[in-house]
Rosetta silent file (secondary structure, phi, psi, omega in degrees, C-alpha in Angstrom):
SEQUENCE: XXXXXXXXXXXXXXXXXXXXXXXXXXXXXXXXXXXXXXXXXXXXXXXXXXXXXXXXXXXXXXXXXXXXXXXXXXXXXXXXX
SCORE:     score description
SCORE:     0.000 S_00000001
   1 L     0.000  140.430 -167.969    0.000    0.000    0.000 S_00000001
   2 L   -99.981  163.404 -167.661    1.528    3.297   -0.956 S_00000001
   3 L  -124.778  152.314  150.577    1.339    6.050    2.144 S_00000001
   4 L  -147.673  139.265 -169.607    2.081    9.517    1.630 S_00000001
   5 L  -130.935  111.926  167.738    2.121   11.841    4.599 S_00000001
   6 L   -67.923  135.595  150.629    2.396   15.847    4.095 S_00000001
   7 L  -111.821 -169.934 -168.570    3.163   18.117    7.143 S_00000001
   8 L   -87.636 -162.370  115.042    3.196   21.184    8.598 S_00000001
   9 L   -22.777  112.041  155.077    6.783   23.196    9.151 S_00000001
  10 L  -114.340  129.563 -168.111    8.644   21.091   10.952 S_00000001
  11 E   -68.828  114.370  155.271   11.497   22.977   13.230 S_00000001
  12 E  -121.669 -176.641 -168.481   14.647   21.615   12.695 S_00000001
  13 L   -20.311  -47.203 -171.129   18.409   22.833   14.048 S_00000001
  14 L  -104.338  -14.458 -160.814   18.755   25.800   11.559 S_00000001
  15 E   173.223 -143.767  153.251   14.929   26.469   10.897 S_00000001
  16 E  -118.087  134.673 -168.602   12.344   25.181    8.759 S_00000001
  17 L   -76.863 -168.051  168.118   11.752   23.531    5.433 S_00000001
  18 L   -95.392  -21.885 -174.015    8.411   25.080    3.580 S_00000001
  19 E   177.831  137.150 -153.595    7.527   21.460    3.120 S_00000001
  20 E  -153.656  133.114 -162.598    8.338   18.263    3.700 S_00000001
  21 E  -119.172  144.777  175.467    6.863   14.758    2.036 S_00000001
  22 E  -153.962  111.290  164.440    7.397   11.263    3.303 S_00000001
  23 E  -106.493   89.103 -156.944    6.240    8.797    0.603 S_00000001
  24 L    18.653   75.158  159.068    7.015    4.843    0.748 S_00000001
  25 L    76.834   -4.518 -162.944    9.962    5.257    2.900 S_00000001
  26 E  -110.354  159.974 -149.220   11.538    8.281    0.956 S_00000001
  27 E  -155.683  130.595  173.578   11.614   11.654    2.405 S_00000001
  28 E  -129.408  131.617 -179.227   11.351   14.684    0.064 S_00000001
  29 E   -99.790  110.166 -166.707   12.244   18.162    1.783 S_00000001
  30 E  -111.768  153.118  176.047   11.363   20.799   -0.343 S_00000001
  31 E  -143.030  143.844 -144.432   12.072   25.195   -0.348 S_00000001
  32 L  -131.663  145.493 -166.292   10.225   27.585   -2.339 S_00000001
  33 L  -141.796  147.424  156.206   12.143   30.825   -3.594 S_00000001
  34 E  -123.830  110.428  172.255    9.862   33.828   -5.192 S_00000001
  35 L    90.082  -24.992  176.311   12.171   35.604   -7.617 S_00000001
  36 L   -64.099 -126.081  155.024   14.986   33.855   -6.559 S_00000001
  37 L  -152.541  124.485 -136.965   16.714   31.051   -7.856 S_00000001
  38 H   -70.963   -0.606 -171.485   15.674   27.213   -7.498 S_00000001
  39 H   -83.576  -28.077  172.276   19.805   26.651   -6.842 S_00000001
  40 H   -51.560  -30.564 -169.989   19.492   29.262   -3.706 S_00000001
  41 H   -64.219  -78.279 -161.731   16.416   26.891   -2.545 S_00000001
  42 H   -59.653  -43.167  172.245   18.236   24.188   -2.371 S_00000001
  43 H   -40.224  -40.827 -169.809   21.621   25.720   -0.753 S_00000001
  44 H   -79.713  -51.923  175.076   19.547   26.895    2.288 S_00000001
  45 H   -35.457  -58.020 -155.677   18.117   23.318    3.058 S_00000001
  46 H   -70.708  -73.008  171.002   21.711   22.334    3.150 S_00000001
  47 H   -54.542  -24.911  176.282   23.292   24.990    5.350 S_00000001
  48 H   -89.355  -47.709  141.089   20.259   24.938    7.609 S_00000001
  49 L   122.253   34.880 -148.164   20.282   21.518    7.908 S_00000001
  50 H   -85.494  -35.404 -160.811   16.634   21.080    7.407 S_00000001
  51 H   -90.355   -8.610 -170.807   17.183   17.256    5.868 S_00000001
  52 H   -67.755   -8.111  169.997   19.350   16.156    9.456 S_00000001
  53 H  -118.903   35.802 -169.299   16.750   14.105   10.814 S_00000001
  54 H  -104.060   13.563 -174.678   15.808   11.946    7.998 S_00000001
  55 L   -46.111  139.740  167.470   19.672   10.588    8.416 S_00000001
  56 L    82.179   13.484  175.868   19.725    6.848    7.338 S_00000001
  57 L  -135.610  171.497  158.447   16.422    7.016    5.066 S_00000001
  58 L  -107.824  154.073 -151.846   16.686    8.284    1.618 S_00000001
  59 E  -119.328  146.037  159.377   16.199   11.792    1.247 S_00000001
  60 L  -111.153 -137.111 -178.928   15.923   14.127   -1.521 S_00000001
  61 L   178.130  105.948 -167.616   16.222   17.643   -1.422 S_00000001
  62 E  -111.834  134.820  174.975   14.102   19.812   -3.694 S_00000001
  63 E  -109.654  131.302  174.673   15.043   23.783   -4.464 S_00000001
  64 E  -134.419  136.815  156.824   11.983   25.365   -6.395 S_00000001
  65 E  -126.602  128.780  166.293   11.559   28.950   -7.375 S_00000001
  66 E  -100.739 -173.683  172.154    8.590   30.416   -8.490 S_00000001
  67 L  -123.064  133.349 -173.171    7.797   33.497  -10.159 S_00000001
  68 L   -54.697   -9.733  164.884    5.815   36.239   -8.567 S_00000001
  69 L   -60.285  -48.437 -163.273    4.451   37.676  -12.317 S_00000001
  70 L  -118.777   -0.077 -172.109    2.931   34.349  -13.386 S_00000001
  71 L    68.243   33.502  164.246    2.599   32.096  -10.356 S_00000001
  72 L  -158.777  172.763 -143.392    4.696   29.531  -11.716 S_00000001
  73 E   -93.193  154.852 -168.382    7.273   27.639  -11.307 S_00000001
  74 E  -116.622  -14.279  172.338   10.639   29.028  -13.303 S_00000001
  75 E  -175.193 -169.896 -129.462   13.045   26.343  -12.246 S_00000001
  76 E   164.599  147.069  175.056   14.019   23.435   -9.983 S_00000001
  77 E  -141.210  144.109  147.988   17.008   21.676   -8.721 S_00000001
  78 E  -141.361  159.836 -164.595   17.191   18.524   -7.013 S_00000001
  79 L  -132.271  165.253 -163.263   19.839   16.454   -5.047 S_00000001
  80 L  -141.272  105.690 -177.403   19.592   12.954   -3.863 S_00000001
  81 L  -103.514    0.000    0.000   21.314   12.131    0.074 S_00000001
């Protein structure tokens, strides 16, 4: 049976991720950028340390940015831990 469980914010060490997915055993942490850039997204999970307490499962890491003109998304990054 496949599960998928969405949260809230969940506080970790440096902060919070915007959003964080746990789907048949895989854990996807994802950050949202407006204007930015989806590599900036992804940098902050990483320095913040938003992915440390999925240690030992596999995790992805998703950077997204959208853009505040159109509401949509303008790029993406993702990394695999």
């Amino acid at each position: 049976m496949n599960r998928c469980e969405c949260g809230k914010r969940r506080r970790e060490c440096g902060g919070r991720a915007d959003v964080v997915v746990r789907y048949n055993g895989i854990v996807y942490v994802i950050e949202l950028k407006v204007d930015k850039s989806a590599r900036e997204a992804l940098e902050q999970i990483k320095e913040k340390g938003y992915h440390e307490s999925y240690k030992g499962k596999e995790v992805y890491l998703i950077g997204i940015n959208i853009s505040s003109k159109t509401g949509r998304i303008e790029d993406w990054e993702y990394e695999r831990i």
